[in-house]
Amino acid sequence: MSDVHTQPTTGAEPDAGCHLAPYTTLRLGGLATRVVTATTADEIIHAVREAGERNEKILILAGGSNVVIGDAGFPGTVVLVRSRGVQVVAEDADTVTVRVEAGEPWDDFVATTVANGWSGLECLSGIPGSTGATPIQNVGAYGQEVAETVTGVQVYDRVAGTTDRIAAADCGFMYRSSIFKYSDRWVVLSVDFRLARSPLSGPVRYAELARALGVDVGDRVPLGDARATVLRLRAGKGMVLDAADPDTWSVGSFFTNPVLDRAAYQRLRERAADIGEPPSWPGAGDTVKVSAAWLIDKAGYGKGHPGPDGAVTISTKHTLALTHRSGTARTEDLVALAREIRAGVESRFGVTLHPEPVLVNCAL
C-alpha cells in the first residue's frame, strides 16, 4: 500500500459541557455532556467502547455539515472524528482503489483524485463534510453518487464489538440513504473507492452542468474542467461553505427531492396545471423524482424568505438551503421555518417533503 498523503495524529482529552454549535456548519446546537476528539480509527473505537461501557448515548460527529442538533444539545458523549489519510490499496492499468479515513475532509479528497487523474468523483466537488459521512448519506450531486464508486466501508460494529468491512452491495444504497443513515449500530472508520485512471470525467449526466461546460449530455471533459465548473455552480447557489458568507451557513439541501409513484405524480401535475409543468426526471423503477426547490418556490417560499424574527432564512441563492444568516438563532427557529415550508408545500401540492440532514434531539 502506498500513501498519497497522511497527517500526524494526536489524541485529546474529553471536554465536559461543550457547546456543539461550533462543530456544525449551521452553527446551531446546545451542550453535550462530553466531547471526545478521535484522530485515528483506534481512538474512535476506544471512545465509542468507553462511552458504551458507561451506558451513555453516543453521537458521531465529523464535518457537521449534514446534521441539525437541537437547542437542548446531546445528553451523552459526542465523538469528534478527526482521522486523516488516503492510501492506495489496489491498482491496475485501468483503475485505482483508495482507502480514505473517515475524518478526511471530503473536498480535499476529491481535489486529490482530480490531481492524480482518478475519475469518478469530480462532480461531487465542493460538498462540505467528511469522507466517512458520504456512504451514510449516499452523497450525490450533478449526476454522480458515491454508491457508484464505493467498494466497501470499514466499520466498528457496536453490537458485535468487532471491526468489519461491509461490501458496497450490502450497504443498502438508495437515494440519499443507506443502512447506516438511521442506525447507530455501525461507526464508519474508512471508505474504499474504486476510480478510473483517466484524465477525463465520467459522462456528464446533468443537463445544467453540460450547459455550463458547453458540451452535450453524455460527453466527457477534462477532470479539472468538471471540478472547476461544479465549484462555480455550487458557489452560485451558496452551496460551498464560506466562513465569511452567512448565506452559506446551512446543511446544503434541507429537503430531498420527492420520489413519487405515477399516480401521485399525475395528481401533482393536475394541482400545478395553472403554473406549469413541475421539473422532474425518472426515478428508480416506475417512479418520478420531482424538484423540491421548484415546489418550495411555487408554494410561496422564495429565496430570502424569512423564518421567525428573521433569525433564519431561506438562502438568497437557493430555495433548498435554510441558512442561519443572523448568527443569533436557535435550532427551534430553523425547525419552525422548515415546518412552515413543509406544511405550505403539502397544502399547495399534496406532496410531503422529507428532511435530508440527520435531526438530533429535534424533530419536524
mmCIF file of C-alpha atoms in Angstrom:
data_model
loop_
_atom_site.group_PDB
_atom_site.id
_atom_site.type_symbol
_atom_site.label_atom_id
_atom_site.label_comp_id
_atom_site.label_asym_id
_atom_site.label_seq_id
_atom_site.Cartn_x
_atom_site.Cartn_y
_atom_site.Cartn_z
ATOM 1 C CA MET A 1 0.000 0.000 0.000
ATOM 2 C CA SER A 2 1.317 3.468 -0.828
ATOM 3 C CA ASP A 3 0.478 6.695 0.959
ATOM 4 C CA VAL A 4 -0.929 9.532 -1.092
ATOM 5 C CA HIS A 5 -0.907 11.828 1.941
ATOM 6 C CA THR A 6 -1.279 11.489 5.649
ATOM 7 C CA GLN A 7 -1.217 13.805 8.623
ATOM 8 C CA PRO A 8 0.118 13.301 12.149
ATOM 9 C CA THR A 9 -2.487 12.237 14.643
ATOM 10 C CA THR A 10 -2.841 13.238 18.255
ATOM 11 C CA GLY A 11 -5.491 12.348 20.781
ATOM 12 C CA ALA A 12 -7.327 14.780 23.039
ATOM 13 C CA GLU A 13 -8.849 14.717 26.484
ATOM 14 C CA PRO A 14 -12.637 14.810 26.715
ATOM 15 C CA ASP A 15 -14.335 18.159 27.288
ATOM 16 C CA ALA A 16 -17.374 18.393 29.534
ATOM 17 C CA GLY A 17 -20.317 20.654 28.847
ATOM 18 C CA CYS A 18 -19.079 21.649 25.383
ATOM 19 C CA HIS A 19 -21.251 23.688 23.011
ATOM 20 C CA LEU A 20 -21.830 21.836 19.733
ATOM 21 C CA ALA A 21 -22.701 24.826 17.545
ATOM 22 C CA PRO A 22 -19.061 25.473 16.515
ATOM 23 C CA TYR A 23 -18.830 21.903 15.207
ATOM 24 C CA THR A 24 -21.722 22.262 12.738
ATOM 25 C CA THR A 25 -21.977 24.218 9.504
ATOM 26 C CA LEU A 26 -25.282 25.672 10.731
ATOM 27 C CA ARG A 27 -23.561 26.980 13.876
ATOM 28 C CA LEU A 28 -26.504 25.672 15.894
ATOM 29 C CA GLY A 29 -26.785 23.152 18.731
ATOM 30 C CA GLY A 30 -26.706 23.094 22.527
ATOM 31 C CA LEU A 31 -24.386 21.475 25.046
ATOM 32 C CA ALA A 32 -23.087 17.911 25.033
ATOM 33 C CA THR A 33 -22.360 16.035 28.250
ATOM 34 C CA ARG A 34 -18.891 15.085 26.956
ATOM 35 C CA VAL A 35 -16.941 15.689 23.756
ATOM 36 C CA VAL A 36 -14.023 13.453 22.773
ATOM 37 C CA THR A 37 -11.737 14.105 19.812
ATOM 38 C CA ALA A 38 -10.580 10.950 17.988
ATOM 39 C CA THR A 39 -7.778 11.243 15.426
ATOM 40 C CA THR A 40 -7.346 7.577 14.445
ATOM 41 C CA ALA A 41 -9.628 4.616 13.856
ATOM 42 C CA ASP A 42 -8.362 3.048 17.103
ATOM 43 C CA GLU A 43 -9.191 6.223 19.025
ATOM 44 C CA ILE A 44 -12.684 6.276 17.503
ATOM 45 C CA ILE A 45 -13.290 2.677 18.583
ATOM 46 C CA HIS A 46 -11.868 3.328 22.060
ATOM 47 C CA ALA A 47 -14.081 6.402 22.582
ATOM 48 C CA VAL A 48 -17.203 4.567 21.453
ATOM 49 C CA ARG A 49 -16.468 1.494 23.584
ATOM 50 C CA GLU A 50 -15.701 3.601 26.650
ATOM 51 C CA ALA A 51 -18.942 5.569 26.330
ATOM 52 C CA GLY A 52 -20.844 2.332 25.766
ATOM 53 C CA GLU A 53 -19.419 0.850 28.959
ATOM 54 C CA ARG A 54 -20.853 3.857 30.799
ATOM 55 C CA ASN A 55 -24.228 3.282 29.085
ATOM 56 C CA GLU A 56 -24.074 6.755 27.586
ATOM 57 C CA LYS A 57 -25.744 7.849 24.400
ATOM 58 C CA ILE A 58 -23.207 8.376 21.614
ATOM 59 C CA LEU A 59 -23.196 10.837 18.728
ATOM 60 C CA ILE A 60 -20.572 10.514 15.999
ATOM 61 C CA LEU A 61 -19.828 13.955 14.554
ATOM 62 C CA ALA A 62 -17.331 14.739 11.823
ATOM 63 C CA GLY A 63 -17.773 17.701 9.469
ATOM 64 C CA GLY A 64 -21.147 18.614 10.942
ATOM 65 C CA SER A 65 -22.466 19.556 7.500
ATOM 66 C CA ASN A 66 -25.475 17.242 7.403
ATOM 67 C CA VAL A 67 -26.787 17.400 10.952
ATOM 68 C CA VAL A 68 -29.229 19.600 12.857
ATOM 69 C CA ILE A 69 -28.660 19.470 16.628
ATOM 70 C CA GLY A 70 -31.393 20.669 18.971
ATOM 71 C CA ASP A 71 -31.106 23.555 21.405
ATOM 72 C CA ALA A 72 -31.011 21.065 24.288
ATOM 73 C CA GLY A 73 -27.807 19.649 22.809
ATOM 74 C CA PHE A 74 -26.919 15.995 23.242
ATOM 75 C CA PRO A 75 -27.210 14.131 26.572
ATOM 76 C CA GLY A 76 -24.212 11.868 26.124
ATOM 77 C CA THR A 77 -20.779 11.578 24.542
ATOM 78 C CA VAL A 78 -20.028 13.224 21.213
ATOM 79 C CA VAL A 79 -17.094 11.683 19.358
ATOM 80 C CA LEU A 80 -15.470 14.178 17.001
ATOM 81 C CA VAL A 81 -13.974 12.195 14.116
ATOM 82 C CA ARG A 82 -10.708 13.811 13.055
ATOM 83 C CA SER A 83 -8.848 10.876 11.464
ATOM 84 C CA ARG A 84 -6.907 11.638 8.300
ATOM 85 C CA GLY A 85 -5.300 9.720 5.471
ATOM 86 C CA VAL A 86 -5.657 8.452 1.901
ATOM 87 C CA GLN A 87 -3.956 5.239 0.783
ATOM 88 C CA VAL A 88 -3.825 3.338 -2.482
ATOM 89 C CA VAL A 89 -4.790 -0.256 -1.587
ATOM 90 C CA ALA A 90 -5.116 -1.776 -5.088
ATOM 91 C CA GLU A 91 -4.440 -0.733 -8.639
ATOM 92 C CA ASP A 92 -4.229 -1.989 -12.193
ATOM 93 C CA ALA A 93 -3.863 -0.432 -15.629
ATOM 94 C CA ASP A 94 -7.400 0.963 -15.644
ATOM 95 C CA THR A 95 -8.416 1.550 -12.024
ATOM 96 C CA VAL A 96 -7.155 2.516 -8.605
ATOM 97 C CA THR A 97 -8.747 1.661 -5.263
ATOM 98 C CA VAL A 98 -8.116 4.112 -2.442
ATOM 99 C CA ARG A 99 -8.901 3.809 1.269
ATOM 100 C CA VAL A 100 -9.868 7.094 2.910
ATOM 101 C CA GLU A 101 -10.071 7.661 6.656
ATOM 102 C CA ALA A 102 -13.475 8.759 7.927
ATOM 103 C CA GLY A 103 -12.353 12.206 9.088
ATOM 104 C CA GLU A 104 -10.655 13.182 5.829
ATOM 105 C CA PRO A 105 -12.334 16.367 4.524
ATOM 106 C CA TRP A 106 -14.353 15.299 1.517
ATOM 107 C CA ASP A 107 -13.456 18.100 -0.865
ATOM 108 C CA ASP A 108 -9.760 17.726 -0.075
ATOM 109 C CA PHE A 109 -10.048 14.101 -1.140
ATOM 110 C CA VAL A 110 -11.929 14.990 -4.334
ATOM 111 C CA ALA A 111 -9.210 17.518 -5.170
ATOM 112 C CA THR A 112 -6.639 14.726 -4.680
ATOM 113 C CA THR A 113 -8.479 12.434 -7.104
ATOM 114 C CA VAL A 114 -8.609 15.128 -9.770
ATOM 115 C CA ALA A 115 -4.925 15.997 -9.315
ATOM 116 C CA ASN A 116 -3.983 12.321 -9.665
ATOM 117 C CA GLY A 117 -6.101 11.665 -12.754
ATOM 118 C CA TRP A 118 -8.618 9.450 -10.948
ATOM 119 C CA SER A 119 -12.075 9.801 -12.456
ATOM 120 C CA GLY A 120 -15.420 9.211 -10.754
ATOM 121 C CA LEU A 121 -15.885 11.834 -8.031
ATOM 122 C CA GLU A 122 -15.209 15.115 -9.831
ATOM 123 C CA CYS A 123 -18.885 16.127 -9.943
ATOM 124 C CA LEU A 124 -19.046 15.821 -6.154
ATOM 125 C CA SER A 125 -16.632 18.730 -5.703
ATOM 126 C CA GLY A 126 -17.397 21.400 -3.144
ATOM 127 C CA ILE A 127 -19.580 19.281 -0.873
ATOM 128 C CA PRO A 128 -18.693 20.068 2.745
ATOM 129 C CA GLY A 129 -18.169 17.449 5.413
ATOM 130 C CA SER A 130 -16.070 14.346 5.894
ATOM 131 C CA THR A 131 -15.461 11.308 3.720
ATOM 132 C CA GLY A 132 -16.899 8.958 6.345
ATOM 133 C CA ALA A 133 -20.277 10.661 6.033
ATOM 134 C CA THR A 134 -20.576 10.119 2.283
ATOM 135 C CA PRO A 135 -21.731 6.469 2.305
ATOM 136 C CA ILE A 136 -24.131 7.187 5.174
ATOM 137 C CA GLN A 137 -25.973 9.717 3.037
ATOM 138 C CA ASN A 138 -25.057 8.181 -0.334
ATOM 139 C CA VAL A 139 -23.925 11.660 -1.238
ATOM 140 C CA GLY A 140 -24.748 12.726 -4.770
ATOM 141 C CA ALA A 141 -24.737 15.800 -6.981
ATOM 142 C CA TYR A 142 -24.624 16.751 -10.653
ATOM 143 C CA GLY A 143 -25.263 13.214 -11.843
ATOM 144 C CA GLN A 144 -22.842 11.292 -9.611
ATOM 145 C CA GLU A 145 -23.361 9.336 -6.383
ATOM 146 C CA VAL A 146 -20.722 7.770 -4.158
ATOM 147 C CA ALA A 147 -22.577 4.455 -4.431
ATOM 148 C CA GLU A 148 -21.149 4.185 -7.960
ATOM 149 C CA THR A 149 -17.549 4.093 -6.753
ATOM 150 C CA VAL A 150 -17.652 2.801 -3.161
ATOM 151 C CA THR A 151 -16.452 -0.810 -2.970
ATOM 152 C CA GLY A 152 -16.601 -1.209 0.788
ATOM 153 C CA VAL A 153 -16.925 0.552 4.131
ATOM 154 C CA GLN A 154 -14.793 -0.305 7.167
ATOM 155 C CA VAL A 155 -16.909 -0.080 10.315
ATOM 156 C CA TYR A 156 -16.909 -0.729 14.023
ATOM 157 C CA ASP A 157 -19.961 -2.867 14.826
ATOM 158 C CA ARG A 158 -21.199 -1.685 18.215
ATOM 159 C CA VAL A 159 -23.469 -4.723 18.610
ATOM 160 C CA ALA A 160 -20.860 -7.389 17.870
ATOM 161 C CA GLY A 161 -17.921 -5.370 19.200
ATOM 162 C CA THR A 162 -15.931 -6.134 16.044
ATOM 163 C CA THR A 163 -14.317 -4.264 13.186
ATOM 164 C CA ASP A 164 -15.733 -5.354 9.829
ATOM 165 C CA ARG A 165 -15.784 -4.449 6.157
ATOM 166 C CA ILE A 166 -19.223 -4.088 4.603
ATOM 167 C CA ALA A 167 -19.214 -4.572 0.839
ATOM 168 C CA ALA A 168 -20.995 -1.952 -1.251
ATOM 169 C CA ALA A 169 -23.680 -4.456 -2.247
ATOM 170 C CA ASP A 170 -24.608 -4.827 1.423
ATOM 171 C CA CYS A 171 -24.709 -1.103 2.227
ATOM 172 C CA GLY A 172 -28.324 -0.710 1.115
ATOM 173 C CA PHE A 173 -27.562 2.322 -1.009
ATOM 174 C CA MET A 174 -30.639 4.247 -2.098
ATOM 175 C CA TYR A 175 -31.385 7.860 -2.974
ATOM 176 C CA ARG A 176 -29.683 9.840 -0.160
ATOM 177 C CA SER A 177 -29.759 6.834 2.151
ATOM 178 C CA SER A 178 -28.069 3.605 3.240
ATOM 179 C CA ILE A 179 -28.192 1.070 6.056
ATOM 180 C CA PHE A 180 -26.043 3.470 8.084
ATOM 181 C CA LYS A 181 -28.278 6.532 7.993
ATOM 182 C CA TYR A 182 -30.900 5.636 10.566
ATOM 183 C CA SER A 183 -28.922 3.139 12.629
ATOM 184 C CA ASP A 184 -26.259 3.759 15.253
ATOM 185 C CA ARG A 185 -25.009 0.173 15.071
ATOM 186 C CA TRP A 186 -22.112 0.894 12.724
ATOM 187 C CA VAL A 187 -19.426 3.545 13.134
ATOM 188 C CA VAL A 188 -17.699 4.322 9.836
ATOM 189 C CA LEU A 189 -13.902 4.137 10.129
ATOM 190 C CA SER A 190 -12.836 4.395 6.473
ATOM 191 C CA VAL A 191 -14.226 4.057 2.957
ATOM 192 C CA ASP A 192 -12.810 2.338 -0.148
ATOM 193 C CA PHE A 193 -13.404 3.862 -3.584
ATOM 194 C CA ARG A 194 -12.564 2.329 -6.971
ATOM 195 C CA LEU A 195 -11.861 5.055 -9.516
ATOM 196 C CA ALA A 196 -10.959 5.019 -13.195
ATOM 197 C CA ARG A 197 -7.492 6.053 -14.315
ATOM 198 C CA SER A 198 -8.461 8.766 -16.779
ATOM 199 C CA PRO A 199 -7.803 12.459 -17.379
ATOM 200 C CA LEU A 200 -11.459 12.771 -18.387
ATOM 201 C CA SER A 201 -14.609 12.905 -16.289
ATOM 202 C CA GLY A 202 -17.289 10.298 -16.433
ATOM 203 C CA PRO A 203 -20.051 11.024 -18.953
ATOM 204 C CA VAL A 204 -21.720 14.309 -17.962
ATOM 205 C CA ARG A 205 -25.275 13.351 -16.988
ATOM 206 C CA TYR A 206 -26.657 16.565 -15.544
ATOM 207 C CA ALA A 207 -28.126 18.994 -18.068
ATOM 208 C CA GLU A 208 -27.225 22.138 -16.084
ATOM 209 C CA LEU A 209 -23.610 21.018 -15.809
ATOM 210 C CA ALA A 210 -23.458 20.122 -19.510
ATOM 211 C CA ARG A 211 -24.738 23.591 -20.433
ATOM 212 C CA ALA A 212 -22.212 25.266 -18.151
ATOM 213 C CA LEU A 213 -19.414 23.212 -19.721
ATOM 214 C CA GLY A 214 -20.667 23.870 -23.246
ATOM 215 C CA VAL A 215 -20.993 20.159 -24.067
ATOM 216 C CA ASP A 216 -23.775 17.676 -24.687
ATOM 217 C CA VAL A 217 -25.139 15.354 -22.027
ATOM 218 C CA GLY A 218 -23.054 12.187 -22.225
ATOM 219 C CA ASP A 219 -19.834 13.945 -23.231
ATOM 220 C CA ARG A 220 -16.654 13.692 -21.178
ATOM 221 C CA VAL A 221 -14.484 16.653 -20.233
ATOM 222 C CA PRO A 222 -11.101 17.127 -18.521
ATOM 223 C CA LEU A 223 -11.346 16.391 -14.802
ATOM 224 C CA GLY A 224 -10.149 19.874 -13.858
ATOM 225 C CA ASP A 225 -12.818 21.496 -16.018
ATOM 226 C CA ALA A 226 -15.554 19.396 -14.438
ATOM 227 C CA ARG A 227 -14.377 20.222 -10.921
ATOM 228 C CA ALA A 228 -13.986 23.950 -11.569
ATOM 229 C CA THR A 229 -17.414 24.198 -13.168
ATOM 230 C CA VAL A 230 -19.147 22.268 -10.389
ATOM 231 C CA LEU A 231 -17.479 24.502 -7.797
ATOM 232 C CA ARG A 232 -18.645 27.598 -9.673
ATOM 233 C CA LEU A 233 -22.216 26.306 -9.957
ATOM 234 C CA ARG A 234 -22.348 25.316 -6.292
ATOM 235 C CA ALA A 235 -20.890 28.631 -5.155
ATOM 236 C CA GLY A 236 -23.540 30.468 -7.171
ATOM 237 C CA LYS A 237 -26.175 28.601 -5.148
ATOM 238 C CA GLY A 238 -24.481 29.219 -1.798
ATOM 239 C CA MET A 239 -23.609 25.528 -1.553
ATOM 240 C CA VAL A 240 -19.865 25.981 -0.990
ATOM 241 C CA LEU A 241 -19.196 26.730 2.656
ATOM 242 C CA ASP A 242 -17.690 30.188 3.187
ATOM 243 C CA ALA A 243 -16.965 31.332 6.736
ATOM 244 C CA ALA A 244 -17.261 34.944 5.583
ATOM 245 C CA ASP A 245 -20.681 34.467 3.973
ATOM 246 C CA PRO A 246 -23.524 33.655 6.406
ATOM 247 C CA ASP A 247 -25.709 32.825 3.412
ATOM 248 C CA THR A 248 -23.728 29.561 3.189
ATOM 249 C CA TRP A 249 -24.207 28.631 6.870
ATOM 250 C CA SER A 250 -26.530 25.731 6.161
ATOM 251 C CA VAL A 251 -26.661 21.975 5.700
ATOM 252 C CA GLY A 252 -26.917 22.385 1.949
ATOM 253 C CA SER A 253 -30.194 20.996 0.637
ATOM 254 C CA PHE A 254 -32.530 20.779 3.622
ATOM 255 C CA PHE A 255 -35.155 18.673 1.834
ATOM 256 C CA THR A 256 -34.719 15.752 -0.540
ATOM 257 C CA ASN A 257 -36.369 15.748 -3.940
ATOM 258 C CA PRO A 258 -39.675 13.854 -3.552
ATOM 259 C CA VAL A 259 -39.864 10.496 -5.309
ATOM 260 C CA LEU A 260 -43.452 9.874 -6.433
ATOM 261 C CA ASP A 261 -45.252 6.953 -7.978
ATOM 262 C CA ARG A 262 -47.002 7.642 -11.282
ATOM 263 C CA ALA A 263 -50.401 8.258 -9.709
ATOM 264 C CA ALA A 264 -49.015 10.761 -7.189
ATOM 265 C CA TYR A 265 -47.034 12.492 -9.931
ATOM 266 C CA GLN A 266 -50.173 12.851 -12.048
ATOM 267 C CA ARG A 267 -52.041 14.376 -9.103
ATOM 268 C CA LEU A 268 -49.190 16.840 -8.658
ATOM 269 C CA ARG A 269 -49.356 17.821 -12.331
ATOM 270 C CA GLU A 270 -53.059 18.468 -12.019
ATOM 271 C CA ARG A 271 -52.605 20.678 -8.956
ATOM 272 C CA ALA A 272 -49.797 22.585 -10.678
ATOM 273 C CA ALA A 273 -51.589 22.959 -14.016
ATOM 274 C CA ASP A 274 -52.058 26.716 -13.519
ATOM 275 C CA ILE A 275 -48.330 27.412 -13.059
ATOM 276 C CA GLY A 276 -46.590 24.961 -15.347
ATOM 277 C CA GLU A 277 -45.028 21.522 -15.517
ATOM 278 C CA PRO A 278 -43.107 20.515 -12.372
ATOM 279 C CA PRO A 279 -39.445 19.847 -13.232
ATOM 280 C CA SER A 280 -38.903 16.110 -12.933
ATOM 281 C CA TRP A 281 -36.793 13.197 -14.071
ATOM 282 C CA PRO A 282 -37.071 9.395 -13.906
ATOM 283 C CA GLY A 283 -36.537 7.773 -10.510
ATOM 284 C CA ALA A 284 -35.855 4.148 -9.669
ATOM 285 C CA GLY A 285 -38.372 1.719 -11.094
ATOM 286 C CA ASP A 286 -41.628 3.294 -12.210
ATOM 287 C CA THR A 287 -41.197 6.458 -10.126
ATOM 288 C CA VAL A 288 -40.636 10.129 -10.829
ATOM 289 C CA LYS A 289 -38.280 12.418 -8.918
ATOM 290 C CA VAL A 290 -39.559 15.987 -8.597
ATOM 291 C CA SER A 291 -37.643 19.181 -7.864
ATOM 292 C CA ALA A 292 -38.127 20.134 -4.221
ATOM 293 C CA ALA A 293 -36.695 23.586 -4.949
ATOM 294 C CA TRP A 294 -39.440 24.223 -7.528
ATOM 295 C CA LEU A 295 -42.175 23.041 -5.162
ATOM 296 C CA ILE A 296 -40.892 25.295 -2.381
ATOM 297 C CA ASP A 297 -40.616 28.333 -4.620
ATOM 298 C CA LYS A 298 -44.027 27.850 -6.261
ATOM 299 C CA ALA A 299 -45.661 27.326 -2.853
ATOM 300 C CA GLY A 300 -44.631 30.873 -1.987
ATOM 301 C CA TYR A 301 -41.306 30.376 -0.236
ATOM 302 C CA GLY A 302 -38.813 32.129 -2.455
ATOM 303 C CA LYS A 303 -35.153 32.962 -1.976
ATOM 304 C CA GLY A 304 -34.579 35.006 1.158
ATOM 305 C CA HIS A 305 -37.931 34.086 2.744
ATOM 306 C CA PRO A 306 -37.527 34.758 6.491
ATOM 307 C CA GLY A 307 -38.294 32.478 9.376
ATOM 308 C CA PRO A 308 -39.383 33.632 12.858
ATOM 309 C CA ASP A 309 -37.998 37.117 13.607
ATOM 310 C CA GLY A 310 -35.719 36.787 10.574
ATOM 311 C CA ALA A 311 -33.180 34.832 12.635
ATOM 312 C CA VAL A 312 -33.057 32.168 9.910
ATOM 313 C CA THR A 313 -33.978 32.489 6.249
ATOM 314 C CA ILE A 314 -34.120 30.576 3.032
ATOM 315 C CA SER A 315 -30.856 31.258 1.232
ATOM 316 C CA THR A 316 -30.856 34.240 -1.131
ATOM 317 C CA LYS A 317 -29.120 31.950 -3.628
ATOM 318 C CA HIS A 318 -31.104 28.689 -3.487
ATOM 319 C CA THR A 319 -34.531 27.767 -2.116
ATOM 320 C CA LEU A 320 -33.378 24.371 -0.827
ATOM 321 C CA ALA A 321 -30.936 25.831 1.696
ATOM 322 C CA LEU A 322 -32.122 27.108 5.084
ATOM 323 C CA THR A 323 -29.485 29.442 6.458
ATOM 324 C CA HIS A 324 -28.503 30.770 9.864
ATOM 325 C CA ARG A 325 -27.560 34.181 8.492
ATOM 326 C CA SER A 326 -28.122 36.137 11.709
ATOM 327 C CA GLY A 327 -25.675 34.132 13.783
ATOM 328 C CA THR A 328 -28.047 34.518 16.748
ATOM 329 C CA ALA A 329 -30.783 31.967 16.011
ATOM 330 C CA ARG A 330 -31.870 28.878 17.888
ATOM 331 C CA THR A 331 -32.327 25.484 16.314
ATOM 332 C CA GLU A 332 -36.042 25.822 17.027
ATOM 333 C CA ASP A 333 -36.121 28.864 14.723
ATOM 334 C CA LEU A 334 -34.716 26.763 11.896
ATOM 335 C CA VAL A 335 -37.083 23.876 12.607
ATOM 336 C CA ALA A 336 -40.054 26.271 12.665
ATOM 337 C CA LEU A 337 -39.132 27.581 9.210
ATOM 338 C CA ALA A 338 -38.735 24.021 7.902
ATOM 339 C CA ARG A 339 -42.171 23.115 9.301
ATOM 340 C CA GLU A 340 -43.714 26.164 7.680
ATOM 341 C CA ILE A 341 -42.241 25.279 4.302
ATOM 342 C CA ARG A 342 -43.227 21.622 4.549
ATOM 343 C CA ALA A 343 -46.821 22.496 5.511
ATOM 344 C CA GLY A 344 -47.072 25.068 2.718
ATOM 345 C CA VAL A 345 -45.854 22.668 0.041
ATOM 346 C CA GLU A 346 -48.190 19.934 1.271
ATOM 347 C CA SER A 347 -51.162 22.322 1.280
ATOM 348 C CA ARG A 348 -50.426 23.652 -2.215
ATOM 349 C CA PHE A 349 -49.309 20.488 -3.980
ATOM 350 C CA GLY A 350 -50.228 17.495 -1.801
ATOM 351 C CA VAL A 351 -46.564 16.452 -1.623
ATOM 352 C CA THR A 352 -44.759 15.844 1.678
ATOM 353 C CA LEU A 353 -41.147 16.995 1.864
ATOM 354 C CA HIS A 354 -38.634 14.997 3.907
ATOM 355 C CA PRO A 355 -35.502 16.433 5.557
ATOM 356 C CA GLU A 356 -32.139 15.441 4.155
ATOM 357 C CA PRO A 357 -29.966 16.108 7.235
ATOM 358 C CA VAL A 358 -29.962 13.948 10.345
ATOM 359 C CA LEU A 359 -32.006 15.541 13.138
ATOM 360 C CA VAL A 360 -30.507 15.134 16.619
ATOM 361 C CA ASN A 361 -32.688 15.910 19.645
ATOM 362 C CA CYS A 362 -35.134 17.860 17.494
ATOM 363 C CA ALA A 363 -37.901 16.971 15.040
ATOM 364 C CA LEU A 364 -40.056 18.473 12.304
#
